[in-house]
Tab-separated table of C-alpha atoms and ligand atoms in Angstrom:
chain	number	residue	atom	x	y	z
A	124	MET	CA	-17.386	14.406	-24.331
A	125	CYS	CA	-15.066	11.738	-23.005
A	126	CYS	CA	-15.866	8.188	-21.867
A	127	GLY	CA	-12.844	7.419	-19.827
A	128	ILE	CA	-9.547	5.958	-20.678
A	129	CYS	CA	-8.212	8.799	-22.752
A	130	VAL	CA	-7.270	11.061	-19.850
A	131	ASP	CA	-5.213	8.419	-18.071
A	132	ALA	CA	-3.928	7.012	-21.303
A	133	CYS	CA	-2.743	10.361	-22.515
A	134	ALA	CA	-1.039	11.239	-19.273
A	135	HIS	CA	0.647	7.861	-19.276
A	136	ALA	CA	1.596	7.998	-22.904
A	137	ALA	CA	2.948	11.505	-22.443
A	138	GLN	CA	5.352	10.130	-19.855
A	139	ARG	CA	6.365	7.209	-22.043
A	140	CYS	CA	6.567	9.043	-25.310
A	141	ALA	CA	8.156	12.487	-25.588
A	142	GLY	CA	6.238	14.943	-27.669
A	143	PHE	CA	2.864	13.255	-27.368
A	144	LEU	CA	0.195	15.833	-28.076
A	145	LEU	CA	-2.034	15.574	-25.026
A	146	TYR	CA	-4.117	18.556	-25.946
A	147	GLY	CA	-4.733	17.238	-29.422
A	148	VAL	CA	-6.115	13.963	-28.126
A	149	LEU	CA	-8.213	15.512	-25.376
A	150	HIS	CA	-9.677	17.867	-27.915
A	151	TYR	CA	-11.414	15.066	-29.823
A	152	LEU	CA	-13.338	13.339	-27.115
A	153	PRO	CA	-16.430	11.290	-27.852
A	154	ASP	CA	-19.845	11.567	-26.237
A	155	TYR	CA	-20.444	9.820	-22.935
A	156	ASN	CA	-23.757	8.013	-22.875
A	157	GLY	CA	-25.414	7.518	-19.493
A	158	LEU	CA	-24.152	7.766	-15.970
A	159	CYS	CA	-24.266	4.085	-15.017
A	160	ARG	CA	-22.072	1.372	-16.418
A	161	ASP	CA	-23.496	-1.038	-18.942
A	162	PRO	CA	-24.753	-4.074	-16.963
A	163	MET	CA	-23.051	-6.442	-19.421
A	164	ALA	CA	-19.339	-5.830	-19.134
A	165	ARG	CA	-18.012	-9.242	-20.086
A	166	VAL	CA	-14.566	-9.150	-21.692
A	167	VAL	CA	-13.731	-11.862	-24.205
A	168	LEU	CA	-10.401	-12.487	-25.912
A	169	LYS	CA	-10.295	-14.992	-28.750
A	170	GLY	CA	-6.963	-16.064	-30.232
A	171	VAL	CA	-5.355	-12.681	-29.561
A	172	SER	CA	-1.741	-12.228	-30.668
A	173	LYS	CA	0.630	-9.296	-30.789
A	174	VAL	CA	3.700	-9.217	-33.003
A	175	PHE	CA	5.681	-5.979	-32.749
A	176	ASP	CA	7.233	-4.264	-35.790
A	177	ASN	CA	10.597	-5.878	-35.024
A	178	GLY	CA	8.951	-9.320	-35.386
A	179	TYR	CA	8.834	-10.069	-31.653
A	180	GLU	CA	5.718	-11.975	-30.611
A	181	ALA	CA	4.802	-10.590	-27.181
A	182	VAL	CA	1.418	-12.346	-26.924
A	183	ALA	CA	0.595	-15.589	-28.728
A	184	ASN	CA	-2.933	-16.819	-29.369
A	185	ALA	CA	-4.447	-15.808	-26.009
A	186	SER	CA	-8.067	-16.721	-25.302
A	187	PHE	CA	-9.965	-16.105	-22.075
A	188	THR	CA	-13.149	-14.551	-20.744
A	189	VAL	CA	-13.591	-12.189	-17.827
A	190	GLU	CA	-17.203	-12.350	-16.704
A	191	ASP	CA	-19.265	-9.309	-15.826
A	192	GLY	CA	-18.325	-8.151	-12.333
A	193	GLU	CA	-15.333	-10.470	-12.096
A	194	LEU	CA	-11.848	-9.449	-10.903
A	195	ALA	CA	-9.354	-11.229	-13.140
A	196	VAL	CA	-5.618	-11.010	-12.553
A	197	LEU	CA	-3.008	-11.387	-15.290
A	198	VAL	CA	0.164	-12.598	-13.629
A	199	GLY	CA	3.560	-13.673	-14.877
A	200	PRO	CA	7.234	-12.789	-14.737
A	201	SER	CA	8.669	-9.600	-16.205
A	202	GLY	CA	8.446	-9.525	-20.000
A	203	CYS	CA	5.807	-12.264	-20.298
A	204	GLY	CA	3.433	-9.966	-22.197
A	205	LYS	CA	0.872	-9.021	-19.547
A	206	SER	CA	1.122	-5.241	-20.055
A	207	THR	CA	0.929	-5.746	-23.815
A	208	MET	CA	-2.257	-7.748	-23.270
A	209	LEU	CA	-3.738	-4.981	-21.096
A	210	ARG	CA	-2.723	-2.313	-23.596
A	211	MET	CA	-4.461	-4.265	-26.360
A	212	LEU	CA	-7.583	-4.399	-24.195
A	213	ALA	CA	-7.344	-0.653	-23.682
A	214	GLY	CA	-6.822	-0.071	-27.403
A	215	LEU	CA	-3.405	1.472	-26.829
A	216	GLU	CA	-1.826	-1.347	-28.874
A	217	ARG	CA	-3.365	-2.894	-31.998
A	218	VAL	CA	-3.884	-6.640	-32.028
A	219	THR	CA	-2.065	-8.534	-34.775
A	220	ALA	CA	-4.598	-11.375	-34.791
A	221	GLY	CA	-7.715	-12.401	-32.876
A	222	GLU	CA	-10.723	-10.622	-31.437
A	223	ILE	CA	-11.403	-8.587	-28.311
A	224	SER	CA	-14.981	-7.938	-27.182
A	225	ILE	CA	-16.061	-5.712	-24.316
A	226	GLY	CA	-19.692	-5.867	-23.227
A	227	GLU	CA	-20.555	-8.054	-26.250
A	228	ARG	CA	-19.124	-5.448	-28.650
A	229	LEU	CA	-16.150	-6.284	-30.865
A	230	VAL	CA	-13.655	-3.513	-30.120
A	231	ASN	CA	-10.679	-4.364	-32.351
A	232	GLU	CA	-11.244	-1.230	-34.391
A	233	VAL	CA	-12.656	0.915	-31.572
A	234	THR	CA	-10.393	3.725	-30.358
A	235	PRO	CA	-9.315	3.790	-26.679
A	236	LYS	CA	-11.558	6.703	-25.879
A	237	ASN	CA	-14.611	4.852	-27.192
A	238	ARG	CA	-14.048	1.576	-25.304
A	239	ASP	CA	-15.630	2.760	-22.039
A	240	ILE	CA	-12.773	1.569	-19.875
A	241	ALA	CA	-10.639	3.297	-17.265
A	242	MET	CA	-7.020	2.404	-16.696
A	243	VAL	CA	-4.957	2.892	-13.542
A	244	PHE	CA	-1.203	2.895	-14.045
A	245	GLN	CA	1.773	2.160	-11.842
A	246	ASN	CA	3.028	5.746	-12.033
A	247	TYR	CA	-0.332	7.379	-11.099
A	248	ALA	CA	0.026	10.010	-13.870
A	249	LEU	CA	-1.646	12.717	-11.749
A	250	TYR	CA	-1.548	16.298	-12.976
A	251	PRO	CA	0.858	18.025	-10.546
A	252	HIS	CA	-0.633	21.518	-10.859
A	253	MET	CA	-4.175	20.373	-10.002
A	254	THR	CA	-5.703	19.617	-6.616
A	255	VAL	CA	-6.889	16.111	-5.785
A	256	PHE	CA	-10.461	17.232	-6.450
A	257	ASP	CA	-9.557	18.661	-9.852
A	258	ASN	CA	-7.522	15.576	-10.777
A	259	MET	CA	-10.534	13.409	-10.035
A	260	ALA	CA	-12.987	15.795	-11.685
A	261	PHE	CA	-10.874	16.488	-14.773
A	262	GLY	CA	-12.292	13.826	-17.081
A	263	LEU	CA	-15.869	14.665	-16.116
A	264	LYS	CA	-15.274	18.388	-16.642
A	265	LEU	CA	-13.945	17.693	-20.115
A	266	ARG	CA	-17.159	15.855	-20.822
A	267	LYS	CA	-19.055	18.886	-19.593
A	268	TYR	CA	-20.879	17.082	-16.811
A	269	PRO	CA	-23.023	19.387	-14.655
A	270	LYS	CA	-21.058	20.856	-11.753
A	271	LYS	CA	-23.321	19.220	-9.161
A	272	GLU	CA	-22.936	15.792	-10.736
A	273	ILE	CA	-19.156	16.174	-10.776
A	274	GLU	CA	-19.081	17.219	-7.129
A	275	SER	CA	-21.326	14.360	-6.134
A	276	ARG	CA	-19.295	11.730	-7.985
A	277	VAL	CA	-15.948	13.016	-6.694
A	278	GLU	CA	-17.269	13.153	-3.150
A	279	GLN	CA	-18.696	9.649	-3.366
A	280	ALA	CA	-15.429	8.276	-4.742
A	281	ALA	CA	-13.412	10.182	-2.122
A	282	GLU	CA	-15.657	8.718	0.578
A	283	VAL	CA	-15.192	5.161	-0.728
A	284	LEU	CA	-11.415	5.639	-0.883
A	285	GLY	CA	-11.061	7.512	2.411
A	286	ILE	CA	-9.504	10.614	0.846
A	287	LYS	CA	-12.189	13.219	1.592
A	288	GLY	CA	-9.792	15.131	3.826
A	289	ILE	CA	-7.193	15.697	1.117
A	290	LEU	CA	-9.332	16.909	-1.796
A	291	SER	CA	-7.755	20.369	-1.748
A	292	ARG	CA	-4.152	19.147	-1.719
A	293	LYS	CA	-1.795	18.955	-4.701
A	294	PRO	CA	-0.201	15.578	-5.632
A	295	LYS	CA	3.224	16.564	-4.242
A	296	GLN	CA	1.622	16.972	-0.821
A	297	LEU	CA	0.472	13.337	-0.832
A	298	SER	CA	2.056	10.036	0.125
A	299	GLY	CA	2.453	7.311	-2.499
A	300	GLY	CA	-0.576	5.454	-1.161
A	301	GLN	CA	-2.710	8.605	-1.244
A	302	GLN	CA	-1.609	9.344	-4.817
A	303	GLN	CA	-2.558	5.837	-5.833
A	304	ARG	CA	-5.999	6.267	-4.239
A	305	VAL	CA	-6.498	9.463	-6.220
A	306	ALA	CA	-5.555	7.620	-9.424
A	307	VAL	CA	-8.117	4.926	-8.576
A	308	GLY	CA	-10.669	7.622	-7.694
A	309	ARG	CA	-10.190	9.261	-11.068
A	310	ALA	CA	-11.126	5.940	-12.670
A	311	ILE	CA	-14.113	5.339	-10.368
A	312	VAL	CA	-15.822	8.671	-11.037
A	313	ARG	CA	-16.224	7.705	-14.673
A	314	LYS	CA	-18.224	4.562	-13.920
A	315	PRO	CA	-16.611	2.722	-16.807
A	316	GLN	CA	-17.661	-0.697	-18.089
A	317	VAL	CA	-14.252	-2.143	-17.256
A	318	PHE	CA	-11.371	-1.120	-14.986
A	319	LEU	CA	-7.847	-2.009	-16.078
A	320	PHE	CA	-5.050	-1.889	-13.495
A	321	ASP	CA	-1.448	-2.069	-14.718
A	322	GLU	CA	0.784	-2.965	-11.728
A	323	PRO	CA	-0.790	-0.104	-9.749
A	324	LEU	CA	0.932	-0.925	-6.463
A	325	SER	CA	4.510	-1.461	-7.645
A	326	ASN	CA	5.693	1.924	-6.365
A	327	LEU	CA	4.491	1.322	-2.820
A	328	ASP	CA	6.369	-0.241	0.075
A	329	ALA	CA	5.451	-3.777	1.158
A	330	LYS	CA	3.091	-2.790	3.977
A	331	LEU	CA	1.214	-0.225	1.923
A	332	ARG	CA	0.948	-2.666	-0.970
A	333	MET	CA	-0.766	-5.127	1.311
A	334	GLN	CA	-3.158	-2.470	2.584
A	335	MET	CA	-3.941	-1.153	-0.901
A	336	ARG	CA	-4.558	-4.579	-2.358
A	337	THR	CA	-7.134	-5.239	0.373
A	338	GLU	CA	-8.698	-1.892	-0.427
A	339	ILE	CA	-8.905	-2.655	-4.147
A	340	THR	CA	-10.494	-6.038	-3.393
A	341	LYS	CA	-13.057	-4.337	-1.128
A	342	LEU	CA	-13.641	-1.705	-3.769
A	343	HIS	CA	-14.301	-4.416	-6.308
A	344	ARG	CA	-16.880	-6.019	-4.032
A	345	ARG	CA	-18.527	-2.686	-3.479
A	346	LEU	CA	-18.627	-1.599	-7.122
A	347	GLN	CA	-19.293	-5.094	-8.538
A	348	ALA	CA	-17.387	-3.916	-11.602
A	349	THR	CA	-15.433	-5.922	-14.136
A	350	MET	CA	-11.743	-5.458	-13.322
A	351	ILE	CA	-8.591	-6.753	-14.951
A	352	TYR	CA	-5.480	-6.386	-12.850
A	353	VAL	CA	-1.905	-6.955	-14.007
A	354	THR	CA	0.876	-7.889	-11.615
A	355	HIS	CA	4.096	-9.892	-11.521
A	356	ASP	CA	3.481	-10.669	-7.848
A	357	GLN	CA	1.892	-14.086	-7.390
A	358	VAL	CA	0.828	-13.311	-3.818
A	359	GLU	CA	-1.041	-10.246	-5.051
A	360	ALA	CA	-2.651	-12.372	-7.768
A	361	MET	CA	-3.651	-15.165	-5.391
A	362	THR	CA	-5.118	-12.822	-2.776
A	363	MET	CA	-7.048	-10.594	-5.187
A	364	GLY	CA	-8.229	-12.600	-8.169
A	365	ASP	CA	-11.538	-14.400	-8.671
A	366	LYS	CA	-9.836	-15.767	-11.751
A	367	ILE	CA	-6.128	-15.774	-12.512
A	368	VAL	CA	-4.546	-15.898	-15.955
A	369	VAL	CA	-0.951	-17.093	-15.622
A	370	MET	CA	1.321	-16.055	-18.504
A	371	ASN	CA	4.858	-16.920	-19.509
A	372	ASP	CA	6.744	-16.013	-22.648
A	373	GLY	CA	3.665	-14.545	-24.330
A	374	GLN	CA	1.617	-17.713	-23.762
A	375	VAL	CA	-1.306	-18.224	-21.426
A	376	GLN	CA	-0.280	-21.118	-19.183
A	377	GLN	CA	-3.401	-21.659	-17.087
A	378	ILE	CA	-6.668	-19.858	-16.353
A	379	ASP	CA	-8.088	-20.860	-13.015
A	380	THR	CA	-9.134	-19.955	-9.508
A	381	PRO	CA	-6.350	-19.296	-6.973
A	382	LEU	CA	-6.964	-22.602	-5.199
A	383	ASN	CA	-6.954	-24.653	-8.402
A	384	LEU	CA	-3.697	-23.044	-9.462
A	385	TYR	CA	-2.194	-24.018	-6.146
A	386	ASN	CA	-3.653	-27.517	-5.947
A	387	SER	CA	-3.587	-28.532	-9.614
A	388	PRO	CA	-0.989	-26.581	-11.586
A	389	ALA	CA	-1.302	-27.399	-15.296
A	390	ASN	CA	2.430	-27.507	-15.921
A	391	VAL	CA	5.892	-27.109	-14.451
A	392	PHE	CA	5.909	-23.356	-15.006
A	393	VAL	CA	2.722	-22.733	-13.029
A	394	ALA	CA	3.842	-25.205	-10.352
A	395	GLY	CA	7.058	-23.257	-9.832
A	396	PHE	CA	5.530	-19.791	-10.167
A	397	ILE	CA	2.603	-20.101	-7.748
A	398	GLY	CA	3.629	-20.609	-4.121
A	399	SER	CA	6.426	-19.255	-1.992
A	400	PRO	CA	8.937	-20.747	-1.495
A	401	SER	CA	8.448	-22.487	-4.841
A	402	MET	CA	7.430	-26.093	-5.257
A	403	ASN	CA	10.382	-28.521	-5.189
A	404	LEU	CA	10.682	-30.038	-8.683
A	405	ILE	CA	13.028	-33.004	-8.962
A	406	ALA	CA	13.882	-34.610	-12.320
A	407	GLY	CA	13.847	-38.412	-12.384
A	408	THR	CA	12.122	-41.504	-13.689
A	409	CYS	CA	8.912	-43.217	-12.784
A	410	SER	CA	8.927	-47.005	-12.971
A	411	GLY	CA	7.268	-50.191	-11.705
A	412	GLN	CA	3.645	-51.290	-11.735
A	413	ASP	CA	1.873	-51.947	-8.424
A	414	ASP	CA	4.863	-50.774	-6.425
A	415	ALA	CA	5.726	-47.697	-8.498
A	416	ARG	CA	8.800	-45.751	-7.551
A	417	PHE	CA	10.295	-42.413	-8.410
A	418	GLU	CA	14.075	-42.593	-8.819
A	419	SER	CA	16.490	-39.690	-9.224
A	420	SER	CA	20.143	-39.192	-8.386
A	421	ALA	CA	19.005	-38.011	-4.944
A	422	LEU	CA	15.676	-39.654	-4.181
A	423	SER	CA	13.962	-43.028	-4.293
A	424	VAL	CA	10.318	-42.590	-3.341
A	425	ALA	CA	7.441	-45.092	-3.247
A	426	LEU	CA	4.582	-43.540	-5.226
A	427	PRO	CA	0.858	-44.018	-4.745
A	428	ARG	CA	-0.556	-45.411	-8.003
A	429	ASN	CA	-4.013	-43.861	-7.777
A	430	LYS	CA	-2.949	-40.525	-9.303
A	431	LEU	CA	-0.533	-42.000	-11.820
A	432	PRO	CA	-1.877	-43.254	-15.152
A	433	ASP	CA	-0.161	-46.241	-16.777
A	434	HIS	CA	1.459	-44.093	-19.434
A	435	ALA	CA	3.389	-42.234	-16.722
A	436	MET	CA	5.397	-45.364	-15.966
A	437	GLU	CA	8.842	-45.455	-17.574
A	438	LEU	CA	8.561	-41.706	-18.331
A	439	ASP	CA	11.083	-39.029	-17.464
A	440	ILE	CA	9.171	-36.840	-15.050
A	441	PHE	CA	9.478	-34.013	-12.581
A	442	LEU	CA	8.254	-35.013	-9.142
A	443	GLY	CA	6.799	-31.936	-7.430
A	444	PHE	CA	6.122	-31.327	-3.748
A	445	ARG	CA	5.540	-28.060	-1.966
A	446	PRO	CA	7.735	-27.090	1.010
A	447	GLU	CA	4.636	-26.936	3.229
A	448	HIS	CA	3.749	-30.556	2.454
A	449	LEU	CA	7.008	-31.866	3.902
A	450	TYR	CA	7.314	-32.926	7.530
A	451	ILE	CA	10.198	-33.589	9.842
A	452	ARG	CA	9.911	-37.261	10.901
A	453	GLU	CA	10.144	-36.519	14.603
A	454	SER	CA	7.617	-33.663	14.595
A	455	ALA	CA	4.052	-34.155	15.754
A	456	ASP	CA	2.358	-32.504	12.757
A	457	ALA	CA	3.106	-35.224	10.176
A	458	PRO	CA	-0.088	-36.907	8.896
A	459	PRO	CA	-0.240	-40.675	9.623
A	460	HIS	CA	-0.157	-41.531	5.907
A	461	ALA	CA	3.034	-39.490	5.248
A	462	ILE	CA	5.778	-41.450	3.471
A	463	THR	CA	9.558	-41.253	3.656
A	464	LEU	CA	11.022	-38.773	1.182
A	465	ALA	CA	14.680	-38.133	1.966
A	466	THR	CA	17.400	-37.668	4.510
A	467	LEU	CA	19.000	-34.306	3.997
A	468	LYS	CA	21.775	-32.188	5.415
A	469	ILE	CA	20.605	-28.714	6.325
A	470	THR	CA	22.431	-25.893	4.564
A	471	LEU	CA	20.352	-22.875	5.614
A	472	VAL	CA	17.636	-22.121	8.147
A	473	GLU	CA	15.280	-19.138	8.020
A	474	PRO	CA	13.332	-18.852	11.314
A	475	LEU	CA	10.279	-16.663	10.637
A	476	GLY	CA	8.715	-16.986	14.079
A	477	HIS	CA	5.501	-18.770	13.118
A	478	GLU	CA	7.445	-21.265	11.001
A	479	THR	CA	10.945	-22.094	9.770
A	480	VAL	CA	12.067	-22.398	6.157
A	481	ILE	CA	14.697	-25.099	5.890
A	482	TYR	CA	17.051	-25.556	2.935
A	483	GLY	CA	18.757	-28.914	2.692
A	484	ASN	CA	20.925	-30.924	0.364
A	485	VAL	CA	20.594	-34.538	-0.749
A	486	GLU	CA	23.294	-35.742	-3.142
A	487	GLY	CA	23.640	-32.269	-4.686
A	488	THR	CA	19.874	-31.674	-4.943
A	489	THR	CA	18.389	-28.801	-2.944
A	490	ILE	CA	15.124	-29.413	-1.120
A	491	ILE	CA	13.170	-26.674	0.652
A	492	ALA	CA	10.828	-27.456	3.544
A	493	ARG	CA	8.591	-25.342	5.757
A	494	SER	CA	8.135	-26.548	9.291
A	495	LYS	CA	6.296	-25.396	12.397
A	496	ILE	CA	8.816	-27.219	14.592
A	497	PRO	CA	9.148	-25.179	17.840
A	498	VAL	CA	12.948	-25.365	18.025
A	499	PRO	CA	14.420	-24.760	14.573
A	500	PRO	CA	17.241	-27.083	13.498
A	501	ALA	CA	20.670	-25.689	12.640
A	502	PRO	CA	22.786	-25.780	9.473
A	503	GLY	CA	24.737	-29.047	9.392
A	504	ASP	CA	21.960	-31.027	11.145
A	505	ILE	CA	20.616	-34.155	9.457
A	506	LEU	CA	16.846	-34.295	8.913
A	507	HIS	CA	14.566	-37.144	7.920
A	508	LEU	CA	11.770	-35.756	5.802
A	509	LEU	CA	8.340	-37.204	5.142
A	510	VAL	CA	5.918	-36.094	2.461
A	511	ASP	CA	2.147	-36.242	2.232
A	512	PRO	CA	1.731	-38.538	-0.812
A	513	SER	CA	-1.662	-37.051	-1.679
A	514	ARG	CA	0.126	-33.749	-2.299
A	515	LEU	CA	2.665	-35.077	-4.798
A	516	HIS	CA	2.615	-33.634	-8.345
A	517	TYR	CA	3.911	-35.281	-11.498
A	518	PHE	CA	4.954	-33.532	-14.695
A	519	ASP	CA	6.062	-34.938	-18.023
A	520	ALA	CA	9.716	-33.859	-18.260
A	521	ASN	CA	9.483	-33.393	-22.039
A	522	SER	CA	6.310	-31.330	-22.364
A	523	GLY	CA	6.202	-29.928	-18.832
A	524	ALA	CA	2.484	-30.814	-18.654
A	525	ALA	CA	0.955	-32.181	-15.469
A	526	ILE	CA	0.367	-35.946	-15.539
A	527	GLY	CA	-2.925	-37.350	-14.255
A	528	ARG	CA	-4.485	-33.943	-13.782
B	240	ATP	P1	6.867	-6.143	-16.985
B	240	ATP	O1	6.279	-6.863	-15.813
B	240	ATP	O2	8.360	-6.066	-16.916
B	240	ATP	O3	6.199	-4.845	-17.276
B	240	ATP	P2	5.288	-7.476	-19.034
B	240	ATP	O4	4.936	-8.874	-18.768
B	240	ATP	O5	4.250	-6.461	-18.804
B	240	ATP	O6	6.625	-7.110	-18.274
B	240	ATP	P3	5.364	-6.453	-21.723
B	240	ATP	O7	5.637	-5.025	-21.353
B	240	ATP	O8	4.009	-6.803	-22.162
B	240	ATP	O9	5.797	-7.430	-20.553
B	240	ATP	O10	6.409	-6.879	-22.837
B	240	ATP	C1	6.404	-8.185	-23.382
B	240	ATP	C2	7.593	-8.335	-24.292
B	240	ATP	O11	7.404	-7.523	-25.442
B	240	ATP	C3	8.903	-7.911	-23.655
B	240	ATP	O12	9.912	-8.825	-24.058
B	240	ATP	C4	9.161	-6.546	-24.260
B	240	ATP	O13	10.552	-6.292	-24.393
B	240	ATP	C5	8.527	-6.678	-25.633
B	240	ATP	N1	8.035	-5.397	-26.124
B	240	ATP	C6	7.221	-4.526	-25.486
B	240	ATP	N2	6.969	-3.462	-26.265
B	240	ATP	C7	7.631	-3.651	-27.422
B	240	ATP	C8	7.765	-2.912	-28.637
B	240	ATP	N3	7.134	-1.751	-28.813
B	240	ATP	N4	8.549	-3.433	-29.615
B	240	ATP	C9	9.167	-4.630	-29.448
B	240	ATP	N5	9.068	-5.391	-28.331
B	240	ATP	C10	8.317	-4.907	-27.330
């Protein structure tokens, strides 16, 4: 009988790959041992790489651990290798180098169906001719679970997901959000060791995405299961993850909590990727000793020395500051220790009600600020900006690495 991923994986693969023999795969399903998940569901990746047949390295030397019961989010821009990483975890893609362990068991050579994981995909992959109940029960029926056990698990999952009232409907009679809940329900009923989510909310509109991501977070708390969630959306990552793995270009950039990513980005990429609007990153030089200054074509800023090691002096750097750490000189919200940053000419104003996003220009350099000023300024206005010096970030312009972190 089947342990989990194969049903989703086959449906997904059938969509991706014409001619995939679904029946053939479902026919050879392994035994499912026990009804509860293994209490140790730690996932460990050590030096994992993936080089495709055409020589392209999609994942390079990735190492990280997802603890038992943790919700880890893999986040990065399109093409950075996050789905490839998830597919390697699921066993749908072979690793070229490195080791993957699930629940203390090395799984490099273990087939997807024997990994005791359940995967939820972006495109739901529900069987259109089956009711919601049958879609959720399908994997358990294949494993010849007793009818009563199947009914009880499906009902429990439907209760948790708030879809009890639609169990007799077919997928085409459901909204996108309901279909996604069914796909999640199909994973839950299996009680797998690990849940893998591959951009499961991408097909939903913005409001529903927000609602569903809260529901998945609540579900995680309730199930206390190990979950790995892939998304390109940094807001989704920040709001859902206990731990976030930021990827770019096949490389893991930083593994950290949401707050640490925000407060102490390890490099220029993470600094620019986490936060919206993005951190301002201005190229220039750091010089001086006791009275250190940052100089660029647009800015000349007195820098506090406490965060700057000696070796940062005379270096080409990127000075980073988030839009929300800038203040209009005349506004009341500026902290007393704020220092002068720049005088800029406003080019664009985005009033959002609770705040205003201001785009300005200083000597050809664009600076973005967020302000709670009650009366938004207008394009063409001149603004004097202050910055909280404790919120400045410094990056080595050559390596991109954070300085003094
Ligand atoms: P997205 O968010 O767009 O889904 P991703 O971060 O999940 O992107 P992957 O799907 O993991 O990215 O792909 C990583 C890189 O590997 C991409 O450049 C992609 O073109 C490449 N790639 C994926 N599959 C193959 C393959 N079978 N052969 C060669 N290259 C591949």
